Amino acid sequence: MAANLKGRHFLKELDFTPAELDDLLSLAFTLKANKRAGVRGRTLEGKNVALIFEKPSTRTRCAFTVACVDEGAHPEYLGKGDIQLGKKESVADTARVLGRMFDGIQFRGFAHATVETLAKHAGVPVWNGLTDAWHPTQLLADVMTVREQFGTLRGVGLAYVGDGRNNVANSLLIGCAMFGMDVRIVSPESLFPEGWLVERAQAVAAQTGGKVTITSDVSAGVRGSHSVYTDVWASMGEEAKIAERIALLKPFKVTVGVMEATGRPEAIFLHCLPCFHNLDTEMSRQNPDICEADDEVFEGSWSRVFDQAENRMHTIKAVMVATLGR
Ligand code: CP
């Protein structure tokens, strides 16, 4: 790959240039092809990787674990309650201790300031596995899935429909603009992305040839888009807001009608997962109106959500190999 990212942290998209993100994506495609061909990498052999999780995770935890093992590293899961982080020991002190023992640190949690503090003090690469502000490893998997489908990202439409100010929306807004995409955030006005973020995305898009649209009109927002993306209506830590969000976001549910409103038979449906799309979960049985996508869409020919989930592993592997690997 062209860019030398050795020793760099991976905290948010804006810390990188579009060319650097593109290099990470190219590396992910190579690693995916290698894995499919049965070619085993050893670029992280002898490395120890700490996986700190304040919040639960299926995809991110498993992606980091499998990626470590694939490349010869040892992953160590440090769950909420397993370590002193922030309670009995400051984040800065924890970072300095872990940095003496581990070669890289993944953090998933609430405050973005926590991952910034870890990065400041650890002395080893720190990777953001999701904070309340950003989800950059998800963004890489998302754009990988879009490129697999359409062969390019430049000018390709991605309409994110739902809560426009959560971490996934933030990362898509900036990240898609960095890849020169036609990114649309479709949400109620009260959930529009923060103004400074929209301005940054527009400035990035002016450089990359991308396009940024923020709208509360679902039909206009998805028209002509190659992809429709949604996420849960209440993020982790927002469970108390579920009833309020259902009332606000019900008109933004991704239905067959929304997919058809793209006007593109080849349009795809994306979701970072987990997704409420039927009553097979405890939470959706308690709140049957919680579903952000129709089951017909999730299970239909539009859906690429499990390609996206698999791509979490290839893209996370690329981030670790690029910043820590030999
Ligand atoms: N998309 C995502 O971050 O999934 P997990 O919460 O399961 O890690």
Short mmCIF file of C-alpha atoms and ligand atoms in Angstrom, two decimals:
data_model
loop_
_atom_site.label_atom_id
_atom_site.label_comp_id
_atom_site.label_asym_id
_atom_site.label_seq_id
_atom_site.Cartn_x
_atom_site.Cartn_y
_atom_site.Cartn_z
CA MET A 1 0.00 0.00 0.00
CA ALA A 2 1.12 3.56 -0.71
CA ALA A 3 0.68 5.32 2.64
CA ASN A 4 2.81 4.41 5.65
CA LEU A 5 0.37 4.25 8.56
CA LYS A 6 2.68 2.43 11.00
CA GLY A 7 2.17 3.55 14.59
CA ARG A 8 -0.95 5.62 13.76
CA HIS A 9 -4.13 5.53 15.83
CA PHE A 10 -7.51 4.93 14.14
CA LEU A 11 -9.97 7.13 16.05
CA LYS A 12 -12.06 8.94 13.42
CA GLU A 13 -12.14 9.42 9.65
CA LEU A 14 -11.09 13.09 9.83
CA ASP A 15 -7.67 12.07 11.20
CA PHE A 16 -6.86 10.57 7.78
CA THR A 17 -6.59 11.83 4.22
CA PRO A 18 -8.92 10.42 1.56
CA ALA A 19 -5.88 8.71 -0.01
CA GLU A 20 -4.98 7.04 3.30
CA LEU A 21 -8.53 5.74 3.76
CA ASP A 22 -8.49 4.48 0.18
CA ASP A 23 -5.22 2.64 0.89
CA LEU A 24 -6.82 0.96 3.92
CA LEU A 25 -9.71 -0.12 1.74
CA SER A 26 -7.36 -1.54 -0.91
CA LEU A 27 -5.53 -3.49 1.79
CA ALA A 28 -8.85 -4.88 3.06
CA PHE A 29 -9.67 -6.16 -0.44
CA THR A 30 -6.25 -7.85 -0.63
CA LEU A 31 -6.66 -9.45 2.80
CA LYS A 32 -10.17 -10.65 1.92
CA ALA A 33 -8.92 -12.22 -1.33
CA ASN A 34 -6.02 -13.84 0.55
CA LYS A 35 -8.35 -15.31 3.15
CA ARG A 36 -10.67 -16.66 0.43
CA ALA A 37 -7.62 -18.23 -1.28
CA GLY A 38 -6.48 -19.81 1.99
CA VAL A 39 -3.36 -17.63 2.15
CA ARG A 40 -2.53 -17.09 5.82
CA GLY A 41 -0.88 -13.81 6.92
CA ARG A 42 1.66 -13.61 9.75
CA THR A 43 2.04 -9.82 9.89
CA LEU A 44 0.96 -9.56 13.56
CA GLU A 45 2.91 -12.59 14.82
CA GLY A 46 4.13 -12.12 18.40
CA LYS A 47 1.85 -9.11 18.99
CA ASN A 48 -0.58 -8.85 21.91
CA VAL A 49 -3.78 -6.87 21.39
CA ALA A 50 -6.07 -5.56 24.18
CA LEU A 51 -9.78 -5.39 23.35
CA ILE A 52 -11.53 -3.04 25.82
CA PHE A 53 -15.34 -3.14 25.72
CA GLU A 54 -17.51 -0.80 27.84
CA LYS A 55 -20.49 -1.65 25.59
CA PRO A 56 -21.59 -5.06 24.28
CA SER A 57 -20.64 -6.18 20.78
CA THR A 58 -21.00 -9.13 18.44
CA ARG A 59 -19.42 -8.00 15.17
CA THR A 60 -16.67 -5.69 16.43
CA ARG A 61 -15.46 -8.06 19.14
CA CYS A 62 -15.47 -11.09 16.82
CA ALA A 63 -13.93 -9.16 13.93
CA PHE A 64 -10.98 -7.98 16.06
CA THR A 65 -10.55 -11.44 17.59
CA VAL A 66 -10.60 -13.37 14.30
CA ALA A 67 -8.45 -10.76 12.54
CA CYS A 68 -5.83 -11.00 15.31
CA VAL A 69 -5.74 -14.79 15.20
CA ASP A 70 -5.64 -14.83 11.37
CA GLU A 71 -2.51 -12.67 11.42
CA GLY A 72 -0.81 -14.42 14.35
CA ALA A 73 -1.58 -11.97 17.20
CA HIS A 74 -3.00 -12.81 20.63
CA PRO A 75 -6.27 -10.93 21.42
CA GLU A 76 -7.19 -10.31 25.08
CA TYR A 77 -10.83 -9.35 25.80
CA LEU A 78 -11.19 -6.85 28.66
CA GLY A 79 -14.90 -6.41 29.31
CA LYS A 80 -16.82 -3.90 31.39
CA GLY A 81 -16.08 -4.73 35.02
CA ASP A 82 -12.91 -6.72 34.22
CA ILE A 83 -10.49 -3.81 34.58
CA GLN A 84 -10.25 -0.61 36.63
CA LEU A 85 -10.67 1.77 33.67
CA GLY A 86 -11.98 5.12 34.88
CA LYS A 87 -13.36 3.80 38.18
CA LYS A 88 -10.42 3.01 40.46
CA GLU A 89 -7.72 4.01 37.96
CA SER A 90 -7.70 6.92 35.55
CA VAL A 91 -7.95 6.29 31.81
CA ALA A 92 -4.48 7.85 31.38
CA ASP A 93 -2.90 5.50 33.96
CA THR A 94 -4.69 2.49 32.46
CA ALA A 95 -3.40 3.49 29.01
CA ARG A 96 0.19 3.65 30.29
CA VAL A 97 -0.09 0.22 31.95
CA LEU A 98 -1.68 -1.47 28.94
CA GLY A 99 0.80 0.22 26.60
CA ARG A 100 3.69 -1.45 28.51
CA MET A 101 2.17 -4.90 27.94
CA PHE A 102 0.21 -4.76 24.70
CA ASP A 103 1.22 -3.77 21.17
CA GLY A 104 -2.20 -2.34 20.23
CA ILE A 105 -5.46 -1.42 21.98
CA GLN A 106 -9.05 -1.48 20.72
CA PHE A 107 -11.60 0.56 22.65
CA ARG A 108 -15.41 0.43 22.38
CA GLY A 109 -17.34 2.66 24.74
CA PHE A 110 -19.28 5.80 25.43
CA ALA A 111 -17.28 9.05 25.51
CA HIS A 112 -15.03 9.75 22.52
CA ALA A 113 -12.72 11.57 24.99
CA THR A 114 -11.89 8.17 26.53
CA VAL A 115 -10.41 6.76 23.32
CA GLU A 116 -8.57 10.05 22.74
CA THR A 117 -7.04 9.82 26.23
CA LEU A 118 -6.04 6.20 25.68
CA ALA A 119 -4.36 7.19 22.41
CA LYS A 120 -2.55 10.11 24.04
CA HIS A 121 -1.00 7.98 26.77
CA ALA A 122 -0.72 4.38 25.55
CA GLY A 123 2.37 4.72 23.35
CA VAL A 124 0.93 2.03 21.00
CA PRO A 125 -1.75 2.23 18.27
CA VAL A 126 -5.29 2.67 19.61
CA TRP A 127 -8.29 1.74 17.43
CA ASN A 128 -11.83 3.06 17.93
CA GLY A 129 -14.32 0.19 17.89
CA LEU A 130 -17.22 2.69 18.40
CA THR A 131 -17.78 5.69 20.63
CA ASP A 132 -20.84 7.88 21.00
CA ALA A 133 -19.38 10.18 18.33
CA TRP A 134 -17.83 7.95 15.65
CA HIS A 135 -17.79 4.38 14.26
CA PRO A 136 -14.88 4.47 11.79
CA THR A 137 -14.25 0.72 11.44
CA GLN A 138 -17.94 0.36 10.50
CA LEU A 139 -17.53 3.04 7.82
CA LEU A 140 -14.71 1.10 6.18
CA ALA A 141 -16.84 -2.06 6.04
CA ASP A 142 -19.77 -0.06 4.65
CA VAL A 143 -17.84 1.49 1.78
CA MET A 144 -16.14 -1.85 1.04
CA THR A 145 -19.58 -3.41 0.61
CA VAL A 146 -20.74 -0.59 -1.67
CA ARG A 147 -17.58 -0.83 -3.79
CA GLU A 148 -18.00 -4.61 -4.08
CA GLN A 149 -21.49 -4.04 -5.41
CA PHE A 150 -20.94 -1.11 -7.77
CA GLY A 151 -17.21 -1.34 -8.56
CA THR A 152 -16.58 2.25 -7.57
CA LEU A 153 -17.46 4.76 -4.83
CA ARG A 154 -17.12 7.98 -6.80
CA GLY A 155 -20.59 9.49 -7.30
CA VAL A 156 -22.35 6.45 -5.83
CA GLY A 157 -25.39 7.37 -3.74
CA LEU A 158 -25.79 6.35 -0.10
CA ALA A 159 -28.94 7.53 1.66
CA TYR A 160 -28.83 7.06 5.42
CA VAL A 161 -32.43 7.12 6.71
CA GLY A 162 -33.13 7.43 10.45
CA ASP A 163 -31.35 8.98 13.44
CA GLY A 164 -29.09 11.46 11.65
CA ARG A 165 -26.91 12.36 14.60
CA ASN A 166 -25.67 9.03 15.87
CA ASN A 167 -22.13 7.68 15.52
CA VAL A 168 -22.88 5.67 12.36
CA ALA A 169 -24.50 8.69 10.66
CA ASN A 170 -21.54 10.90 11.63
CA SER A 171 -19.03 8.43 10.21
CA LEU A 172 -21.04 7.92 7.01
CA LEU A 173 -21.48 11.66 6.48
CA ILE A 174 -17.75 12.40 6.69
CA GLY A 175 -16.45 9.07 5.39
CA CYS A 176 -18.63 8.88 2.27
CA ALA A 177 -17.75 12.50 1.45
CA MET A 178 -14.05 11.54 1.73
CA PHE A 179 -14.61 8.77 -0.83
CA GLY A 180 -16.32 11.19 -3.25
CA MET A 181 -19.77 9.65 -2.76
CA ASP A 182 -23.23 11.23 -3.00
CA VAL A 183 -24.16 11.00 0.70
CA ARG A 184 -27.63 11.90 1.95
CA ILE A 185 -28.75 12.07 5.59
CA VAL A 186 -32.53 11.65 5.73
CA SER A 187 -33.93 12.28 9.20
CA PRO A 188 -36.36 14.42 11.20
CA GLU A 189 -35.02 17.98 11.54
CA SER A 190 -34.59 17.48 15.30
CA LEU A 191 -32.13 14.66 14.51
CA PHE A 192 -30.16 16.40 11.75
CA PRO A 193 -26.37 16.09 12.11
CA GLU A 194 -24.58 18.90 13.96
CA GLY A 195 -23.97 21.99 11.83
CA TRP A 196 -20.17 21.91 12.07
CA LEU A 197 -20.17 18.30 10.88
CA VAL A 198 -22.29 19.14 7.82
CA GLU A 199 -19.93 22.05 7.02
CA ARG A 200 -16.89 19.74 7.31
CA ALA A 201 -18.54 17.13 5.09
CA GLN A 202 -19.39 19.79 2.49
CA ALA A 203 -15.80 21.08 2.56
CA VAL A 204 -14.47 17.54 2.11
CA ALA A 205 -16.95 16.85 -0.71
CA ALA A 206 -15.82 20.02 -2.50
CA GLN A 207 -12.31 18.50 -2.60
CA THR A 208 -13.26 14.94 -3.53
CA GLY A 209 -16.11 15.55 -5.97
CA GLY A 210 -18.63 14.17 -3.50
CA LYS A 211 -22.07 15.55 -2.70
CA VAL A 212 -23.79 16.13 0.65
CA THR A 213 -27.57 16.40 1.17
CA ILE A 214 -29.41 16.75 4.48
CA THR A 215 -33.19 16.42 4.25
CA SER A 216 -36.28 15.31 6.15
CA ASP A 217 -38.06 14.29 2.91
CA VAL A 218 -37.71 10.50 2.61
CA SER A 219 -38.82 10.18 -1.04
CA ALA A 220 -36.60 13.02 -2.24
CA GLY A 221 -33.73 11.83 -0.01
CA VAL A 222 -33.55 8.32 -1.46
CA ARG A 223 -34.43 9.20 -5.09
CA GLY A 224 -31.65 8.02 -7.41
CA SER A 225 -29.59 6.58 -4.55
CA HIS A 226 -27.68 3.33 -5.13
CA SER A 227 -28.01 2.34 -1.48
CA VAL A 228 -30.30 2.87 1.50
CA TYR A 229 -28.80 2.52 4.97
CA THR A 230 -30.44 2.57 8.37
CA ASP A 231 -29.56 1.92 12.01
CA VAL A 232 -31.49 1.35 15.22
CA TRP A 233 -33.59 4.32 16.36
CA ALA A 234 -32.14 4.41 19.89
CA SER A 235 -28.41 3.77 20.22
CA MET A 236 -26.73 1.97 23.12
CA GLY A 237 -27.25 4.11 26.23
CA GLU A 238 -30.46 5.72 24.81
CA GLU A 239 -32.87 2.96 25.86
CA ALA A 240 -34.97 5.45 27.91
CA LYS A 241 -35.75 7.33 24.67
CA ILE A 242 -37.23 4.35 22.80
CA ALA A 243 -40.90 5.47 22.93
CA GLU A 244 -40.03 9.02 21.88
CA ARG A 245 -37.83 7.78 19.01
CA ILE A 246 -40.47 5.35 17.73
CA ALA A 247 -42.95 8.23 17.49
CA LEU A 248 -40.40 10.45 15.75
CA LEU A 249 -38.84 7.93 13.39
CA LYS A 250 -41.76 5.73 12.32
CA PRO A 251 -42.14 7.71 9.04
CA PHE A 252 -38.45 6.95 8.37
CA LYS A 253 -38.78 3.15 8.53
CA VAL A 254 -37.13 1.46 5.54
CA THR A 255 -39.99 -0.28 3.75
CA VAL A 256 -40.28 -1.87 0.30
CA GLY A 257 -41.78 1.48 -0.76
CA VAL A 258 -38.63 3.31 0.35
CA MET A 259 -36.40 0.91 -1.61
CA GLU A 260 -38.63 1.35 -4.68
CA ALA A 261 -38.52 5.15 -4.24
CA THR A 262 -34.80 5.01 -5.13
CA GLY A 263 -35.94 4.35 -8.69
CA ARG A 264 -33.03 1.93 -9.04
CA PRO A 265 -33.79 -1.80 -9.35
CA GLU A 266 -30.12 -2.45 -8.46
CA ALA A 267 -30.28 -0.45 -5.18
CA ILE A 268 -28.99 -2.24 -2.08
CA PHE A 269 -30.04 -2.17 1.57
CA LEU A 270 -27.36 -1.71 4.22
CA HIS A 271 -27.40 -1.87 8.02
CA CYS A 272 -24.55 -1.94 10.54
CA LEU A 273 -26.51 -4.52 12.62
CA PRO A 274 -28.00 -5.51 14.98
CA CYS A 275 -31.30 -4.65 13.24
CA PHE A 276 -34.87 -4.77 14.48
CA HIS A 277 -36.78 -6.18 11.49
CA ASN A 278 -39.11 -8.78 13.04
CA LEU A 279 -40.39 -9.89 16.45
CA ASP A 280 -37.67 -12.51 17.03
CA THR A 281 -35.88 -10.47 19.71
CA GLU A 282 -36.81 -9.72 23.30
CA MET A 283 -36.75 -5.96 22.68
CA SER A 284 -38.90 -6.04 19.53
CA ARG A 285 -41.46 -8.26 21.26
CA GLN A 286 -41.67 -5.66 24.05
CA ASN A 287 -41.91 -2.79 21.50
CA PRO A 288 -43.38 -4.17 18.24
CA ASP A 289 -43.11 -0.71 16.59
CA ILE A 290 -39.37 -0.52 17.19
CA CYS A 291 -38.42 -2.03 13.80
CA GLU A 292 -36.41 0.41 11.67
CA ALA A 293 -36.65 -1.86 8.60
CA ASP A 294 -39.32 -4.15 7.20
CA ASP A 295 -38.54 -7.85 7.24
CA GLU A 296 -39.22 -7.96 3.46
CA VAL A 297 -36.36 -5.50 2.95
CA PHE A 298 -33.96 -7.15 5.39
CA GLU A 299 -34.58 -10.60 3.88
CA GLY A 300 -35.11 -9.34 0.33
CA SER A 301 -32.84 -9.23 -2.71
CA TRP A 302 -31.76 -5.67 -1.83
CA SER A 303 -30.05 -6.76 1.38
CA ARG A 304 -26.24 -6.87 1.67
CA VAL A 305 -26.17 -6.72 5.47
CA PHE A 306 -24.29 -9.98 6.00
CA ASP A 307 -21.63 -9.06 3.41
CA GLN A 308 -21.28 -5.85 5.41
CA ALA A 309 -20.93 -7.82 8.67
CA GLU A 310 -18.24 -10.06 7.16
CA ASN A 311 -16.43 -7.01 5.82
CA ARG A 312 -16.04 -5.71 9.38
CA MET A 313 -13.41 -8.42 9.83
CA HIS A 314 -11.45 -7.72 6.63
CA THR A 315 -11.42 -3.95 7.19
CA ILE A 316 -10.51 -4.20 10.89
CA LYS A 317 -7.71 -6.58 9.91
CA ALA A 318 -6.51 -3.97 7.40
CA VAL A 319 -6.46 -1.27 10.09
CA MET A 320 -4.39 -3.46 12.44
CA VAL A 321 -2.02 -4.70 9.73
CA ALA A 322 -1.46 -1.17 8.38
CA THR A 323 -0.80 0.44 11.76
CA LEU A 324 0.90 -2.44 13.60
CA GLY A 325 1.84 -5.19 11.17
CA ARG A 326 5.24 -6.08 9.78
N1 CP B 1 -22.13 -2.91 13.94
C1 CP B 1 -21.57 -3.15 15.13
O1 CP B 1 -20.77 -2.37 15.66
O2 CP B 1 -21.93 -4.36 15.67
P1 CP B 1 -21.63 -4.81 17.16
O3 CP B 1 -22.31 -3.84 18.08
O4 CP B 1 -22.17 -6.21 17.27
O5 CP B 1 -20.13 -4.78 17.37
#
